[in-house]
Amino acid sequence: MTSPPQITHAADPVQRALGLLVRREHSRKELTRKLAARGVDAEEATSAVERLAGEGWQDDARFAEFLVRSRANAGYGPLYVRAELGTHGLAGEVVAAAMDGFEGDWTGIARDLVRRRFGPAGPADLAQRRKAADLLARRGFDGEAIRAATRWDPDD
């Protein structure tokens, strides 16, 4: 990364974009949209985002990795995360690399979520198992993770 761009005036699109990036990672699409919402001309917004990307301040791959970790830590599954990544205008290979690079255990995340909701022993009966399965499905876990998380032996 190079040094931060010099401030020319308060409304400089590059500075506005940089101000957003220092708070958290953003995708190019999201950053461009936020600048436009703040009154920056679309062409200037695109140019500012391209400049920051070229200087290493904005990186879609880094954003995708951040989003995968963040959503996994919040108890969301791979189907939900992949769908959310798709809404950010990321290239397919960036999404695939972020998902493949995730070192967490999706089944473990599903089990932790069930434990938090149903206690350490997990779902006690069929009705609770169904509730747990519905919760996991809404959170974007696949059938294999749902089965493993709702039918596991807590002593394993």
PDB file of C-alpha atoms in Angstrom:
ATOM      1  CA  MET A   1       0.000   0.000   0.000  1.00  0.00           C
ATOM      2  CA  THR A   2       1.094   3.499  -0.717  1.00  0.00           C
ATOM      3  CA  SER A   3       0.627   6.428   1.622  1.00  0.00           C
ATOM      4  CA  PRO A   4      -2.921   7.812   1.897  1.00  0.00           C
ATOM      5  CA  PRO A   5      -3.961  10.145  -0.919  1.00  0.00           C
ATOM      6  CA  GLN A   6      -3.477  13.828  -0.106  1.00  0.00           C
ATOM      7  CA  ILE A   7      -6.553  15.797   0.918  1.00  0.00           C
ATOM      8  CA  THR A   8      -7.469  18.387  -1.695  1.00  0.00           C
ATOM      9  CA  HIS A   9     -10.837  19.444  -0.274  1.00  0.00           C
ATOM     10  CA  ALA A  10     -13.522  17.957   1.976  1.00  0.00           C
ATOM     11  CA  ALA A  11     -15.718  16.764  -0.910  1.00  0.00           C
ATOM     12  CA  ASP A  12     -12.903  14.890  -2.693  1.00  0.00           C
ATOM     13  CA  PRO A  13     -14.383  11.501  -3.726  1.00  0.00           C
ATOM     14  CA  VAL A  14     -11.107   9.683  -2.978  1.00  0.00           C
ATOM     15  CA  GLN A  15     -11.064  11.015   0.579  1.00  0.00           C
ATOM     16  CA  ARG A  16     -14.721  10.157   1.071  1.00  0.00           C
ATOM     17  CA  ALA A  17     -14.084   6.616  -0.140  1.00  0.00           C
ATOM     18  CA  LEU A  18     -11.003   6.307   2.045  1.00  0.00           C
ATOM     19  CA  GLY A  19     -13.057   7.500   5.023  1.00  0.00           C
ATOM     20  CA  LEU A  20     -15.467   4.632   4.430  1.00  0.00           C
ATOM     21  CA  LEU A  21     -12.670   2.097   3.976  1.00  0.00           C
ATOM     22  CA  VAL A  22     -10.926   2.923   7.237  1.00  0.00           C
ATOM     23  CA  ARG A  23     -14.091   1.919   9.111  1.00  0.00           C
ATOM     24  CA  ARG A  24     -14.422  -1.487   7.428  1.00  0.00           C
ATOM     25  CA  GLU A  25     -13.823  -3.327   4.168  1.00  0.00           C
ATOM     26  CA  HIS A  26     -16.172  -2.581   1.259  1.00  0.00           C
ATOM     27  CA  SER A  27     -16.602  -4.154  -2.164  1.00  0.00           C
ATOM     28  CA  ARG A  28     -16.063  -1.946  -5.202  1.00  0.00           C
ATOM     29  CA  LYS A  29     -19.773  -2.032  -5.980  1.00  0.00           C
ATOM     30  CA  GLU A  30     -20.758  -1.120  -2.411  1.00  0.00           C
ATOM     31  CA  LEU A  31     -18.186   1.673  -2.147  1.00  0.00           C
ATOM     32  CA  THR A  32     -19.235   3.179  -5.484  1.00  0.00           C
ATOM     33  CA  ARG A  33     -22.909   3.017  -4.449  1.00  0.00           C
ATOM     34  CA  LYS A  34     -22.205   4.694  -1.101  1.00  0.00           C
ATOM     35  CA  LEU A  35     -20.279   7.509  -2.770  1.00  0.00           C
ATOM     36  CA  ALA A  36     -23.129   8.087  -5.241  1.00  0.00           C
ATOM     37  CA  ALA A  37     -25.598   8.164  -2.335  1.00  0.00           C
ATOM     38  CA  ARG A  38     -23.455  10.916  -0.802  1.00  0.00           C
ATOM     39  CA  GLY A  39     -23.798  13.072  -3.910  1.00  0.00           C
ATOM     40  CA  VAL A  40     -20.603  12.094  -5.736  1.00  0.00           C
ATOM     41  CA  ASP A  41     -20.960  11.932  -9.522  1.00  0.00           C
ATOM     42  CA  ALA A  42     -21.063   8.278 -10.699  1.00  0.00           C
ATOM     43  CA  GLU A  43     -18.026   8.694 -12.956  1.00  0.00           C
ATOM     44  CA  GLU A  44     -15.991  10.373 -10.193  1.00  0.00           C
ATOM     45  CA  ALA A  45     -17.053   7.666  -7.720  1.00  0.00           C
ATOM     46  CA  THR A  46     -15.939   4.916 -10.082  1.00  0.00           C
ATOM     47  CA  SER A  47     -12.645   6.695 -10.720  1.00  0.00           C
ATOM     48  CA  ALA A  48     -12.006   7.169  -6.987  1.00  0.00           C
ATOM     49  CA  VAL A  49     -12.725   3.519  -6.226  1.00  0.00           C
ATOM     50  CA  GLU A  50     -10.493   2.368  -9.086  1.00  0.00           C
ATOM     51  CA  ARG A  51      -7.679   4.570  -7.792  1.00  0.00           C
ATOM     52  CA  LEU A  52      -7.976   3.203  -4.256  1.00  0.00           C
ATOM     53  CA  ALA A  53      -8.131  -0.357  -5.577  1.00  0.00           C
ATOM     54  CA  GLY A  54      -4.998   0.275  -7.643  1.00  0.00           C
ATOM     55  CA  GLU A  55      -3.200   1.558  -4.554  1.00  0.00           C
ATOM     56  CA  GLY A  56      -4.278  -1.422  -2.423  1.00  0.00           C
ATOM     57  CA  TRP A  57      -6.728   0.415  -0.176  1.00  0.00           C
ATOM     58  CA  GLN A  58      -9.720  -1.431  -1.605  1.00  0.00           C
ATOM     59  CA  ASP A  59      -9.578  -5.118  -2.490  1.00  0.00           C
ATOM     60  CA  ASP A  60     -12.583  -7.257  -3.404  1.00  0.00           C
ATOM     61  CA  ALA A  61     -10.755 -10.462  -2.409  1.00  0.00           C
ATOM     62  CA  ARG A  62      -9.950  -9.049   1.035  1.00  0.00           C
ATOM     63  CA  PHE A  63     -13.549  -7.846   1.378  1.00  0.00           C
ATOM     64  CA  ALA A  64     -14.863 -11.310   0.461  1.00  0.00           C
ATOM     65  CA  GLU A  65     -12.611 -13.019   3.020  1.00  0.00           C
ATOM     66  CA  PHE A  66     -13.727 -10.513   5.673  1.00  0.00           C
ATOM     67  CA  LEU A  67     -17.400 -11.138   4.881  1.00  0.00           C
ATOM     68  CA  VAL A  68     -17.027 -14.937   5.007  1.00  0.00           C
ATOM     69  CA  ARG A  69     -15.325 -14.805   8.426  1.00  0.00           C
ATOM     70  CA  SER A  70     -17.765 -12.233   9.753  1.00  0.00           C
ATOM     71  CA  ARG A  71     -20.899 -14.133   8.725  1.00  0.00           C
ATOM     72  CA  ALA A  72     -19.503 -17.487   9.874  1.00  0.00           C
ATOM     73  CA  ASN A  73     -18.723 -15.969  13.279  1.00  0.00           C
ATOM     74  CA  ALA A  74     -22.314 -14.686  13.410  1.00  0.00           C
ATOM     75  CA  GLY A  75     -23.663 -18.225  12.838  1.00  0.00           C
ATOM     76  CA  TYR A  76     -24.483 -18.149   9.132  1.00  0.00           C
ATOM     77  CA  GLY A  77     -23.870 -21.060   6.788  1.00  0.00           C
ATOM     78  CA  PRO A  78     -22.121 -21.323   3.436  1.00  0.00           C
ATOM     79  CA  LEU A  79     -25.273 -21.025   1.306  1.00  0.00           C
ATOM     80  CA  TYR A  80     -26.246 -17.740   2.979  1.00  0.00           C
ATOM     81  CA  VAL A  81     -22.697 -16.391   2.811  1.00  0.00           C
ATOM     82  CA  ARG A  82     -22.265 -17.291  -0.868  1.00  0.00           C
ATOM     83  CA  ALA A  83     -25.592 -15.610  -1.699  1.00  0.00           C
ATOM     84  CA  GLU A  84     -24.614 -12.464   0.191  1.00  0.00           C
ATOM     85  CA  LEU A  85     -21.255 -12.338  -1.584  1.00  0.00           C
ATOM     86  CA  GLY A  86     -23.178 -12.465  -4.866  1.00  0.00           C
ATOM     87  CA  THR A  87     -25.066  -9.289  -3.965  1.00  0.00           C
ATOM     88  CA  HIS A  88     -21.808  -7.328  -3.760  1.00  0.00           C
ATOM     89  CA  GLY A  89     -20.945  -7.641  -7.444  1.00  0.00           C
ATOM     90  CA  LEU A  90     -17.902  -9.819  -6.843  1.00  0.00           C
ATOM     91  CA  ALA A  91     -16.412 -11.959  -9.589  1.00  0.00           C
ATOM     92  CA  GLY A  92     -17.166 -15.672  -9.382  1.00  0.00           C
ATOM     93  CA  GLU A  93     -13.526 -16.579  -8.829  1.00  0.00           C
ATOM     94  CA  VAL A  94     -13.264 -14.091  -5.937  1.00  0.00           C
ATOM     95  CA  VAL A  95     -16.329 -15.653  -4.273  1.00  0.00           C
ATOM     96  CA  ALA A  96     -15.011 -19.179  -4.861  1.00  0.00           C
ATOM     97  CA  ALA A  97     -11.564 -18.300  -3.486  1.00  0.00           C
ATOM     98  CA  ALA A  98     -13.041 -16.716  -0.349  1.00  0.00           C
ATOM     99  CA  MET A  99     -15.326 -19.683   0.298  1.00  0.00           C
ATOM    100  CA  ASP A 100     -12.595 -22.248  -0.416  1.00  0.00           C
ATOM    101  CA  GLY A 101     -10.107 -20.313   1.721  1.00  0.00           C
ATOM    102  CA  PHE A 102     -12.352 -20.357   4.782  1.00  0.00           C
ATOM    103  CA  GLU A 103     -10.694 -22.613   7.342  1.00  0.00           C
ATOM    104  CA  GLY A 104     -13.657 -22.909   9.699  1.00  0.00           C
ATOM    105  CA  ASP A 105     -15.902 -25.922  10.140  1.00  0.00           C
ATOM    106  CA  TRP A 106     -19.412 -25.249   8.822  1.00  0.00           C
ATOM    107  CA  THR A 107     -20.831 -28.280  10.665  1.00  0.00           C
ATOM    108  CA  GLY A 108     -19.185 -27.110  13.877  1.00  0.00           C
ATOM    109  CA  ILE A 109     -20.700 -23.662  13.410  1.00  0.00           C
ATOM    110  CA  ALA A 110     -24.129 -25.247  12.908  1.00  0.00           C
ATOM    111  CA  ARG A 111     -23.695 -27.371  16.044  1.00  0.00           C
ATOM    112  CA  ASP A 112     -22.644 -24.328  18.086  1.00  0.00           C
ATOM    113  CA  LEU A 113     -25.716 -22.435  16.933  1.00  0.00           C
ATOM    114  CA  VAL A 114     -27.978 -25.359  17.927  1.00  0.00           C
ATOM    115  CA  ARG A 115     -26.256 -25.601  21.322  1.00  0.00           C
ATOM    116  CA  ARG A 116     -26.785 -21.893  21.940  1.00  0.00           C
ATOM    117  CA  ARG A 117     -30.476 -22.143  21.058  1.00  0.00           C
ATOM    118  CA  PHE A 118     -31.354 -25.525  22.577  1.00  0.00           C
ATOM    119  CA  GLY A 119     -28.803 -26.016  25.344  1.00  0.00           C
ATOM    120  CA  PRO A 120     -25.758 -28.262  25.621  1.00  0.00           C
ATOM    121  CA  ALA A 121     -27.788 -31.448  25.100  1.00  0.00           C
ATOM    122  CA  GLY A 122     -29.204 -30.178  21.808  1.00  0.00           C
ATOM    123  CA  PRO A 123     -32.780 -30.675  20.592  1.00  0.00           C
ATOM    124  CA  ALA A 124     -34.668 -32.893  23.035  1.00  0.00           C
ATOM    125  CA  ASP A 125     -37.415 -34.225  20.761  1.00  0.00           C
ATOM    126  CA  LEU A 126     -38.607 -34.333  17.167  1.00  0.00           C
ATOM    127  CA  ALA A 127     -40.368 -30.944  17.393  1.00  0.00           C
ATOM    128  CA  GLN A 128     -37.177 -29.264  18.644  1.00  0.00           C
ATOM    129  CA  ARG A 129     -35.145 -31.044  15.984  1.00  0.00           C
ATOM    130  CA  ARG A 130     -37.467 -29.622  13.335  1.00  0.00           C
ATOM    131  CA  LYS A 131     -37.144 -26.138  14.823  1.00  0.00           C
ATOM    132  CA  ALA A 132     -33.370 -26.501  14.853  1.00  0.00           C
ATOM    133  CA  ALA A 133     -33.365 -27.761  11.252  1.00  0.00           C
ATOM    134  CA  ASP A 134     -35.561 -24.834  10.160  1.00  0.00           C
ATOM    135  CA  LEU A 135     -33.254 -22.378  11.922  1.00  0.00           C
ATOM    136  CA  LEU A 136     -30.181 -23.850  10.233  1.00  0.00           C
ATOM    137  CA  ALA A 137     -31.855 -23.888   6.829  1.00  0.00           C
ATOM    138  CA  ARG A 138     -32.793 -20.194   7.208  1.00  0.00           C
ATOM    139  CA  ARG A 139     -29.201 -19.470   8.209  1.00  0.00           C
ATOM    140  CA  GLY A 140     -27.874 -21.077   5.019  1.00  0.00           C
ATOM    141  CA  PHE A 141     -26.559 -24.474   6.098  1.00  0.00           C
ATOM    142  CA  ASP A 142     -26.791 -27.440   3.747  1.00  0.00           C
ATOM    143  CA  GLY A 143     -28.601 -30.701   4.475  1.00  0.00           C
ATOM    144  CA  GLU A 144     -25.483 -32.527   5.615  1.00  0.00           C
ATOM    145  CA  ALA A 145     -24.608 -29.882   8.217  1.00  0.00           C
ATOM    146  CA  ILE A 146     -28.247 -29.719   9.352  1.00  0.00           C
ATOM    147  CA  ARG A 147     -28.419 -33.477   9.880  1.00  0.00           C
ATOM    148  CA  ALA A 148     -25.098 -33.522  11.711  1.00  0.00           C
ATOM    149  CA  ALA A 149     -26.070 -30.592  13.959  1.00  0.00           C
ATOM    150  CA  THR A 150     -29.536 -31.839  14.880  1.00  0.00           C
ATOM    151  CA  ARG A 151     -28.732 -35.521  15.440  1.00  0.00           C
ATOM    152  CA  TRP A 152     -25.333 -35.494  17.091  1.00  0.00           C
ATOM    153  CA  ASP A 153     -24.386 -37.102  20.343  1.00  0.00           C
ATOM    154  CA  PRO A 154     -23.190 -34.321  22.685  1.00  0.00           C
ATOM    155  CA  ASP A 155     -20.703 -36.785  24.238  1.00  0.00           C
ATOM    156  CA  ASP A 156     -18.844 -37.156  20.907  1.00  0.00           C
TER     157      ASP A 156
END
